[in-house]
Structures are given as C-alpha cells and as structure tokens.
XYZ file of N, CA, C and O in Angstrom:
604
model
N 7.144 -23.436 7.022
C 6.712 -24.503 7.030
C 7.575 -24.721 5.614
O 7.945 -23.873 4.702
N 8.224 -25.755 5.332
C 9.756 -26.053 4.554
C 8.479 -26.140 3.256
O 7.576 -26.537 3.073
N 8.812 -25.827 2.007
C 8.433 -25.595 0.954
C 7.832 -26.902 0.166
O 6.812 -26.959 -0.428
N 8.305 -27.920 0.528
C 7.977 -29.312 0.096
C 6.546 -29.864 1.017
O 6.037 -30.671 0.431
N 5.892 -29.504 1.648
C 5.182 -29.504 2.562
C 3.733 -28.503 2.219
O 2.542 -29.214 2.267
N 4.344 -27.537 1.261
C 3.266 -26.768 1.213
C 2.522 -27.144 -0.107
O 2.793 -27.244 -1.349
N 1.213 -27.152 0.021
C 0.234 -27.923 -1.389
C -0.258 -27.054 -1.943
O -0.936 -27.258 -3.401
N -0.660 -25.762 -1.506
C -2.045 -24.899 -2.300
C -0.758 -23.692 -2.769
O -0.509 -23.106 -1.989
N -1.236 -23.749 -4.098
C -0.719 -23.126 -5.268
C -1.129 -21.594 -4.822
O -0.380 -20.503 -5.192
N -2.405 -21.801 -3.906
C -2.547 -20.113 -3.667
C -2.357 -19.704 -2.380
O -2.849 -18.844 -2.004
N -1.344 -20.211 -1.827
C -1.101 -20.010 -0.359
C 0.008 -18.441 -0.049
O -0.329 -17.687 0.818
N 0.520 -18.391 -1.513
C 1.891 -16.949 -1.452
C 0.578 -15.841 -1.824
O 0.457 -16.289 -3.588
N 0.835 -15.088 -1.334
C -0.045 -13.842 -2.244
C 0.898 -12.800 -3.087
O -0.068 -13.312 -3.728
N 2.145 -12.950 -3.086
C 3.114 -12.699 -4.264
C 2.691 -13.254 -5.330
O 2.371 -12.727 -6.642
N 2.984 -14.649 -5.376
C 2.639 -15.574 -6.480
C 1.211 -15.676 -7.216
O 1.114 -15.521 -8.645
N 0.204 -15.694 -6.266
C -0.998 -15.434 -7.045
C -1.728 -14.232 -7.417
O -1.886 -13.914 -8.697
N -0.783 -13.151 -7.046
C -1.130 -11.639 -7.976
C -0.165 -11.679 -9.055
O -0.554 -11.278 -9.744
N 1.062 -12.235 -8.804
C 1.684 -12.305 -9.841
C 1.257 -13.073 -10.824
O 1.436 -12.506 -12.291
N 0.526 -14.270 -10.792
C 0.085 -15.044 -11.694
C -1.256 -14.272 -12.482
O -1.562 -14.428 -13.808
N -2.370 -13.281 -11.690
C -3.239 -12.907 -12.325
C -2.647 -11.366 -13.083
O -3.308 -11.435 -13.831
N -1.753 -11.033 -12.412
C -1.087 -9.917 -12.963
C -0.565 -10.304 -14.591
O -0.849 -9.575 -15.844
N -0.404 -11.587 -14.644
C 0.401 -12.174 -16.010
C -0.816 -12.228 -16.946
O -0.979 -11.768 -17.945
N -1.513 -13.183 -16.556
C -2.614 -13.592 -16.823
C -3.814 -11.975 -17.762
O -3.725 -11.904 -18.769
N -3.897 -10.823 -16.848
C -4.744 -10.070 -17.340
C -3.784 -9.332 -18.421
O -4.303 -8.169 -19.302
N -2.425 -9.358 -18.307
C -1.807 -8.526 -18.807
C -1.640 -9.268 -20.668
O -1.938 -8.620 -21.315
N -1.688 -10.608 -20.369
C -1.743 -11.073 -21.543
C -3.082 -10.754 -21.797
O -3.064 -10.725 -23.403
N -4.304 -10.804 -21.891
C -5.787 -10.638 -22.102
C -5.834 -9.022 -22.503
O -6.202 -8.765 -24.008
N -5.319 -8.100 -21.827
C -5.563 -6.935 -21.742
C -4.587 -6.150 -23.469
O -4.540 -5.787 -24.384
N -2.925 -6.902 -23.625
C -2.224 -6.371 -24.645
C -2.908 -7.463 -25.741
O -2.470 -6.579 -26.614
N -3.452 -8.574 -25.605
C -4.235 -9.037 -26.811
C -5.254 -7.433 -27.601
O -4.918 -7.831 -28.668
N -6.133 -7.598 -26.779
C -6.806 -6.302 -27.019
C -6.093 -5.144 -27.857
O -6.669 -4.922 -28.944
N -5.283 -4.992 -27.471
C -4.389 -3.566 -27.518
C -3.797 -3.855 -29.007
O -3.224 -3.168 -29.390
N -3.368 -4.952 -28.697
C -2.375 -5.416 -30.146
C -2.736 -4.369 -31.963
O -1.444 -3.707 -32.132
N -4.321 -4.531 -31.665
C -3.897 -3.467 -33.034
C -3.589 -2.396 -33.277
O -3.323 -1.888 -34.521
N -3.603 -1.724 -32.094
C -2.310 -0.092 -32.103
C -1.456 -0.369 -31.656
O -0.605 0.719 -31.897
N -0.593 -1.055 -31.398
C 0.870 -1.320 -31.501
C 1.347 -1.122 -30.149
O 2.793 -1.116 -29.795
N 0.348 -0.843 -29.211
C 0.891 -0.692 -27.776
C 0.502 -1.976 -26.874
O -0.286 -2.462 -26.869
N 1.800 -2.007 -25.730
C 0.917 -3.056 -24.721
C 0.864 -1.947 -23.839
O 0.761 -0.770 -23.636
N -0.344 -2.955 -22.596
C -0.676 -2.079 -21.557
C -0.030 -1.505 -20.626
O -0.223 -0.455 -20.346
N 1.589 -1.940 -20.613
C 2.150 -1.282 -19.993
C 2.618 0.070 -20.684
O 2.766 1.227 -19.792
N 2.555 0.266 -21.802
C 3.305 1.188 -22.429
C 1.902 2.194 -22.582
O 2.053 3.826 -22.287
N 0.950 1.984 -22.849
C -0.598 2.705 -22.576
C -0.688 3.466 -21.082
O -0.687 4.823 -21.104
N 0.012 2.888 -19.925
C -0.174 2.984 -18.669
C 0.704 4.282 -18.408
O 0.156 5.352 -17.932
N 1.623 4.227 -19.005
C 3.015 5.228 -19.435
C 2.478 6.706 -19.610
O 2.029 7.511 -19.277
N 1.579 6.179 -21.076
C 0.933 7.445 -21.375
C 0.151 8.139 -20.760
O -0.680 9.272 -20.703
N -1.169 7.306 -20.087
C -2.293 7.485 -19.360
C -1.698 8.335 -18.132
O -2.055 9.349 -17.919
N -0.625 7.979 -17.482
C -0.165 8.545 -16.582
C 0.632 10.320 -16.815
O 0.529 11.205 -15.848
N 1.583 10.556 -17.707
C 1.893 11.274 -18.652
C 1.026 12.323 -18.659
O 0.778 13.727 -18.346
N -0.447 11.724 -19.455
C -1.738 12.841 -19.847
C -2.345 13.058 -18.873
O -2.591 14.322 -18.354
N -2.204 12.726 -17.588
C -2.923 12.801 -16.458
C -2.443 14.127 -15.368
O -2.538 14.846 -15.117
N -0.889 13.766 -15.781
C -0.072 14.325 -15.290
C 0.289 15.801 -15.500
O 0.945 16.888 -15.004
N 0.259 15.962 -16.713
C 0.656 17.087 -17.530
C 2.340 16.484 -17.856
O 2.436 16.409 -19.006
N 3.396 16.998 -17.218
C 4.428 16.873 -17.969
C 5.606 16.584 -16.349
O 6.533 17.674 -15.789
N 5.566 15.446 -15.915
C 5.783 14.380 -14.953
C 7.371 14.367 -14.745
O 8.040 14.201 -16.082
N 8.027 14.967 -13.806
C 9.344 14.218 -14.065
C 9.331 13.361 -14.033
O 8.522 12.236 -13.846
N 10.814 12.315 -14.073
C 10.916 10.949 -14.291
C 10.642 10.325 -13.103
O 9.983 8.804 -12.656
N 10.979 11.148 -11.486
C 10.930 10.433 -10.887
C 9.111 10.409 -10.291
O 8.937 9.308 -9.771
N 8.780 11.756 -10.836
C 7.053 11.712 -10.468
C 6.496 10.480 -11.222
O 5.699 9.616 -10.712
N 6.751 9.719 -12.283
C 6.350 9.090 -13.202
C 6.762 7.661 -12.485
O 5.562 6.869 -12.678
N 7.904 7.551 -12.017
C 8.277 6.590 -11.221
C 7.415 6.438 -10.319
O 6.416 5.177 -10.098
N 7.303 6.927 -9.215
C 6.175 6.718 -8.240
C 5.124 6.870 -8.619
O 4.685 5.715 -7.863
N 4.255 7.314 -9.311
C 3.232 7.267 -10.109
C 2.643 5.291 -10.348
O 1.666 4.905 -10.169
N 3.588 5.332 -10.813
C 4.002 3.768 -11.779
C 4.263 2.661 -10.672
O 4.330 1.620 -11.113
N 4.718 3.012 -9.936
C 5.542 2.300 -8.963
C 6.302 0.850 -9.244
O 6.449 0.005 -9.317
N 7.320 2.336 -10.172
C 8.117 1.401 -10.997
C 9.312 2.404 -10.504
O 9.321 3.457 -10.089
N 11.077 1.457 -10.396
C 12.037 1.941 -10.071
C 12.510 2.941 -11.583
O 12.074 2.350 -12.397
N 12.864 4.289 -11.447
C 13.682 4.765 -12.431
C 14.674 4.371 -13.599
O 14.290 4.331 -14.685
N 14.659 3.177 -13.176
C 15.998 2.776 -14.328
C 14.604 1.783 -15.393
O 15.018 1.777 -16.456
N 13.911 1.072 -14.424
C 12.595 0.586 -15.078
C 11.808 1.515 -15.845
O 11.755 1.001 -17.130
N 11.533 2.377 -15.449
C 11.040 3.431 -16.503
C 11.552 3.985 -17.443
O 11.231 3.913 -18.206
N 13.005 4.454 -17.286
C 13.648 4.766 -18.278
C 14.235 3.380 -19.196
O 13.797 4.233 -20.541
N 13.926 2.300 -19.409
C 14.179 1.439 -20.598
C 12.337 1.260 -20.703
O 12.231 1.047 -22.070
N 11.444 1.566 -20.350
C 10.475 1.339 -20.777
C 9.451 2.734 -21.673
O 8.570 2.206 -22.498
N 10.673 3.876 -21.461
C 9.968 5.034 -22.297
C 10.585 4.631 -23.729
O 10.280 5.572 -24.458
N 11.899 4.007 -23.647
C 12.751 4.073 -24.910
C 11.779 4.283 -25.914
O 11.987 4.782 -27.112
N 11.272 2.888 -26.149
C 10.334 2.638 -27.460
C 9.647 3.922 -27.576
O 8.963 4.337 -28.492
N 8.674 4.221 -26.703
C 7.648 5.457 -26.405
C 8.459 6.485 -26.947
O 7.646 7.236 -27.674
N 9.522 7.369 -26.396
C 10.103 8.091 -27.250
C 10.703 7.686 -28.825
O 10.758 8.769 -29.010
N 11.133 6.591 -28.993
C 11.724 6.234 -30.456
C 10.914 6.193 -31.201
O 11.010 7.107 -32.564
N 9.170 6.231 -30.918
C 8.081 6.169 -31.592
C 7.791 7.121 -31.781
O 6.715 7.896 -32.391
N 8.060 8.246 -31.495
C 7.653 9.857 -31.212
C 6.199 10.223 -30.617
O 5.677 11.101 -30.673
N 5.904 9.373 -29.744
C 4.502 9.463 -29.029
C 5.025 10.034 -27.525
O 3.695 10.561 -26.883
N 6.173 10.664 -27.415
C 6.828 11.840 -26.019
C 7.777 11.871 -26.387
O 8.720 11.389 -26.912
N 8.300 12.777 -25.425
C 9.132 13.592 -25.796
C 9.888 13.963 -24.336
O 9.054 13.782 -23.170
N 11.220 14.049 -23.380
C 12.104 14.476 -22.674
C 12.036 15.997 -22.669
O 12.865 16.156 -23.084
N 11.661 16.400 -21.606
C 11.954 18.085 -21.773
C 12.942 18.210 -20.698
O 12.477 17.945 -19.598
N 13.814 19.128 -20.706
C 14.714 19.874 -19.585
C 13.460 20.235 -18.632
O 13.171 21.976 -19.308
N 13.631 20.218 -17.338
C 13.011 21.252 -16.457
C 13.539 22.548 -16.202
O 14.630 22.779 -16.036
N 12.585 23.506 -16.317
C 13.150 25.057 -16.863
C 13.826 25.139 -15.089
O 14.077 26.594 -14.969
N 13.157 24.614 -14.099
C 13.804 24.995 -12.903
C 15.017 23.981 -12.168
O 15.504 24.635 -11.313
N 15.029 22.778 -12.818
C 16.103 22.088 -12.404
C 16.807 21.203 -13.819
O 16.179 20.839 -14.114
N 17.560 22.314 -14.002
C 18.285 21.263 -15.113
C 18.956 20.141 -15.294
O 18.598 19.326 -16.701
N 19.162 19.542 -14.254
C 19.352 18.283 -13.799
C 18.164 17.124 -14.440
O 18.059 16.439 -14.584
N 16.688 17.769 -13.852
C 15.621 16.708 -13.962
C 15.012 17.189 -15.203
O 15.214 17.965 -16.499
N 14.503 15.890 -15.814
C 13.765 15.699 -17.384
C 12.067 15.768 -16.894
O 11.805 14.713 -16.320
N 11.488 16.191 -17.665
C 9.898 16.276 -17.433
C 9.835 15.612 -19.138
O 10.241 15.467 -19.806
N 8.700 14.548 -18.809
C 7.998 13.941 -19.714
C 6.529 14.986 -20.713
O 5.765 15.039 -19.624
N 6.655 14.806 -21.276
C 5.098 15.372 -22.541
C 4.969 14.327 -23.458
O 5.666 13.840 -24.177
N 3.855 14.634 -23.898
C 3.030 13.636 -24.940
C 3.414 14.523 -26.081
O 2.974 15.458 -26.048
N 3.551 14.029 -27.115
C 3.343 14.750 -28.590
C 2.132 14.871 -28.683
O 1.439 13.823 -28.554
N 1.807 15.088 -30.117
C 0.505 14.921 -30.691
C 0.194 13.451 -30.651
O -0.900 13.100 -30.891
N 1.424 13.138 -32.017
C 1.458 11.788 -32.036
C 1.328 10.740 -30.705
O 0.182 9.823 -30.890
N 1.643 11.272 -29.880
C 1.058 10.315 -28.749
C 0.093 10.390 -28.107
O -0.363 9.416 -27.511
N -0.592 11.935 -28.212
C -1.942 12.088 -27.844
C -3.161 11.077 -28.471
O -3.828 10.520 -27.927
N -2.540 11.040 -29.979
C -3.346 10.666 -31.231
C -3.280 8.785 -30.671
O -4.499 7.850 -30.813
N -2.313 8.594 -30.204
C -2.165 7.175 -30.109
C -2.616 6.229 -28.801
O -3.436 5.368 -28.577
N -2.337 7.312 -27.809
C -3.436 7.208 -26.044
C -4.657 7.100 -26.761
O -5.463 6.112 -26.158
N -5.201 7.771 -27.720
C -6.919 8.164 -28.206
C -7.491 6.753 -28.032
O -8.252 6.208 -27.797
N -6.615 5.830 -29.611
C -6.510 5.058 -30.249
C -6.935 3.775 -29.232
O -7.475 2.797 -29.007
N -5.431 3.695 -28.214
C -5.360 2.851 -27.124
C -6.561 2.621 -26.141
O -7.060 1.890 -25.941
N -7.087 3.838 -26.160
C -7.880 3.973 -25.038
C -9.142 3.409 -25.637
O -10.176 2.851 -24.769
N -9.661 3.482 -26.808
C -11.124 2.794 -27.496
C -10.699 1.495 -27.328
O -11.918 0.653 -26.692
N -9.586 0.491 -27.449
C -9.281 -0.809 -27.439
C -9.233 -1.121 -25.845
O -10.006 -1.883 -25.479
N -8.306 -0.382 -25.282
C -8.626 -0.686 -23.823
C -9.972 -0.947 -23.051
O -10.630 -1.455 -22.022
N -10.766 0.273 -23.870
C -12.208 0.436 -23.033
C -12.974 -1.208 -23.373
O -13.915 -1.596 -22.706
N -12.532 -1.559 -24.427
C -13.491 -2.995 -24.706
C -12.825 -4.093 -23.698
O -13.342 -5.007 -23.650
N -11.286 -3.608 -23.943
C -10.619 -4.632 -22.514
C -11.326 -4.791 -21.542
O -11.842 -5.981 -20.829
N -11.410 -3.519 -21.197
C -11.834 -3.334 -19.519
C -13.271 -3.871 -19.682
O -14.097 -4.424 -18.515
N -14.291 -3.802 -20.593
C -15.567 -4.030 -20.702
C -15.783 -5.383 -20.606
O -16.629 -6.373 -19.670
N -14.849 -6.160 -21.505
C -15.051 -8.014 -21.171
C -14.612 -8.037 -19.921
O -15.232 -9.311 -19.371
N -13.344 -7.600 -19.244
C -13.345 -8.286 -17.935
C -14.371 -7.845 -17.050
O -14.856 -8.758 -16.158
N -15.056 -6.758 -17.399
C -16.564 -6.570 -16.330
C -17.509 -7.586 -16.628
O -17.595 -7.720 -15.428
N -17.372 -7.869 -17.811
C -18.616 -8.474 -17.957
C -18.489 -10.285 -17.328
O -19.185 -10.593 -17.140
N -16.947 -10.743 -17.490
C -16.575 -11.739 -17.160
C -16.824 -12.136 -15.472
O -17.186 -13.034 -15.212
N -15.952 -11.038 -14.916
C -15.908 -11.017 -13.284
C -16.677 -10.515 -12.448
O -16.634 -10.424 -11.643
N -17.393 -9.632 -13.446
C -18.496 -8.592 -12.726
C -17.871 -7.225 -12.327
O -16.895 -6.910 -12.090
N -18.796 -6.567 -12.823
C -18.500 -4.837 -12.336
C -18.658 -4.882 -11.143
O -17.410 -3.550 -10.738
N -18.978 -4.960 -10.319
C -18.979 -4.923 -9.009
C -17.789 -5.337 -8.409
O -17.130 -4.570 -7.440
N -17.536 -6.830 -8.302
C -16.258 -7.342 -8.243
C -15.066 -6.604 -8.394
O -14.180 -6.793 -7.644
N -15.170 -6.353 -9.719
C -14.098 -5.471 -10.296
C -13.720 -4.469 -9.601
O -12.647 -3.956 -9.545
N -14.739 -3.599 -9.396
C -14.399 -2.037 -8.894
C -13.891 -2.133 -7.515
O -13.123 -1.599 -6.534
N -14.198 -3.388 -6.862
C -14.030 -4.222 -5.313
C -12.690 -4.460 -5.240
O -11.902 -4.332 -4.673
N -12.113 -5.283 -6.665
C -10.995 -5.364 -6.666
C -10.024 -4.661 -6.887
O -8.704 -4.304 -6.224
N -10.519 -3.689 -7.574
C -9.392 -2.034 -7.905
C -9.279 -1.505 -6.314
O -8.128 -0.745 -5.886
N -10.217 -1.423 -5.650
C -10.308 -1.221 -4.628
C -9.122 -1.582 -3.236
O -7.989 -1.303 -2.922
N -9.064 -2.718 -3.309
C -7.948 -3.749 -2.988
C -6.966 -3.967 -2.880
O -6.029 -3.535 -2.315
N -6.463 -3.705 -4.384
C -5.555 -3.775 -4.844
C -4.581 -2.193 -4.479
O -3.220 -1.880 -4.338
N -5.371 -0.904 -4.880
C -4.975 0.393 -4.355
C -4.435 0.240 -2.984
O -3.716 0.636 -2.665
N -5.293 -0.633 -2.284
C -4.649 -0.906 -0.687
C -3.194 -1.151 -0.431
O -2.279 -0.830 -0.038
N -2.961 -2.103 -1.311
C -1.841 -3.097 -1.951
C -0.663 -2.205 -2.588
O 0.286 -2.060 -1.344
N -0.814 -1.116 -3.393
C 0.276 -0.435 -3.772
C 0.463 0.937 -3.161
O 0.763 1.510 -3.753
N -0.134 0.780 -1.615
C -0.492 2.358 -1.199
C 1.017 2.556 -0.426
O 1.640 1.375 -0.053
N 1.454 3.766 -0.397
C 2.650 4.241 0.776
C 2.456 3.552 2.032
O 3.123 2.922 3.231
N 0.792 4.175 2.558
C 0.504 2.937 3.832
C 0.952 1.581 3.757
O 1.590 1.023 4.760
N 0.451 0.803 2.958
C 0.734 -0.382 3.001
C 2.251 -0.726 3.338
O 2.857 -1.775 3.562
N 2.947 -0.481 1.911
C 4.237 -0.534 2.281
C 5.315 -0.266 3.176
O 5.557 -1.135 4.215
N 4.287 0.615 4.309
C 5.268 1.451 5.440
C 4.966 0.247 6.422
O 5.759 -0.120 7.223
N 3.925 -0.359 6.526
C 3.459 -1.026 7.342
C 3.930 -2.535 6.875
O 4.165 -3.299 8.258
N 4.253 -2.683 6.192
C 4.696 -4.198 5.837
C 6.302 -3.692 5.834
O 7.098 -5.317 6.081
N 7.136 -3.186 5.365
C 8.624 -3.391 5.949
C 8.727 -2.596 7.707
O 9.969 -2.536 7.902
N 7.484 -2.602 8.360
C 7.893 -1.871 9.868
C 8.346 -3.443 10.776
O 8.168 -4.429 10.076
C-alpha cells in the first residue's frame, strides 16, 4: 500500500512502539530527575547490579543494544563515578563493568523514584494490563522473535 493511502497512524507496529517508548521514557525520566539519572542510565545500573560484573558484550546483549551505543551510554556513568571498567581476569582484551559504592547508592536512590513511576503507570494503565504488556514486550525482544522475524 503506498504511504499516501495509509490513514491509520497505528498501522505500523514499529512506529506505535517507538511513540509509546518515547512517552514512557519522558514520564519515567521526569520522576527520576531528582536523582540526576535518566531511565536508560538506571537500566544500565540495574543490569550491572543483577549480573555482578558483566562484560560489555554481555551487558549490551541484556539491554538489546549494540556495543558502541552501550559504550556511549556508560561514559557519563563512569565519569560520575557510578561504575568502573575492570580488566577481565581470564581475557585481558575484555572489560567487565562493576558498580562502585557511589553507583550502588545512586541506584538505590533511583529505585525509590522508579517505584513511584512504576506505581503511577500501573495506577493509570492497570496492574494486570501492565503485567500482560511486559509479557508481550518480552516476546518481542526475545531471541526467538528476532530469529522468526529475520527468516
């Protein structure tokens, strides 16, 4: 169908997801603003905290980011002393990421604010619908979905 005949702005799944993602990011970032982190930065710290000391490749995979985008995004967190890059003990070419004490404290502060944003989302959208949405989105960012989509 030629683009000029498409009248429904929600016909494209990609566009609808991007719009929703931008809106949610704006809302969560507003709530997180007092701690000085954006939701994307909090997400990086959360994933490092969960994984212990992931490599850049492991963290990029977990975040569904390419390594260059991850490298760009960790620079301010490293500059502000929230994380450090450590040489991998088994592979000197690899770097592992670890939270500093300051990073752990910042994550705890951000998590308190994030809980407020999460509660607001679920109050407006509905807790059950929000849980179902997260499950649906998990399918979309899964390796299986990517494999099926690219075949």
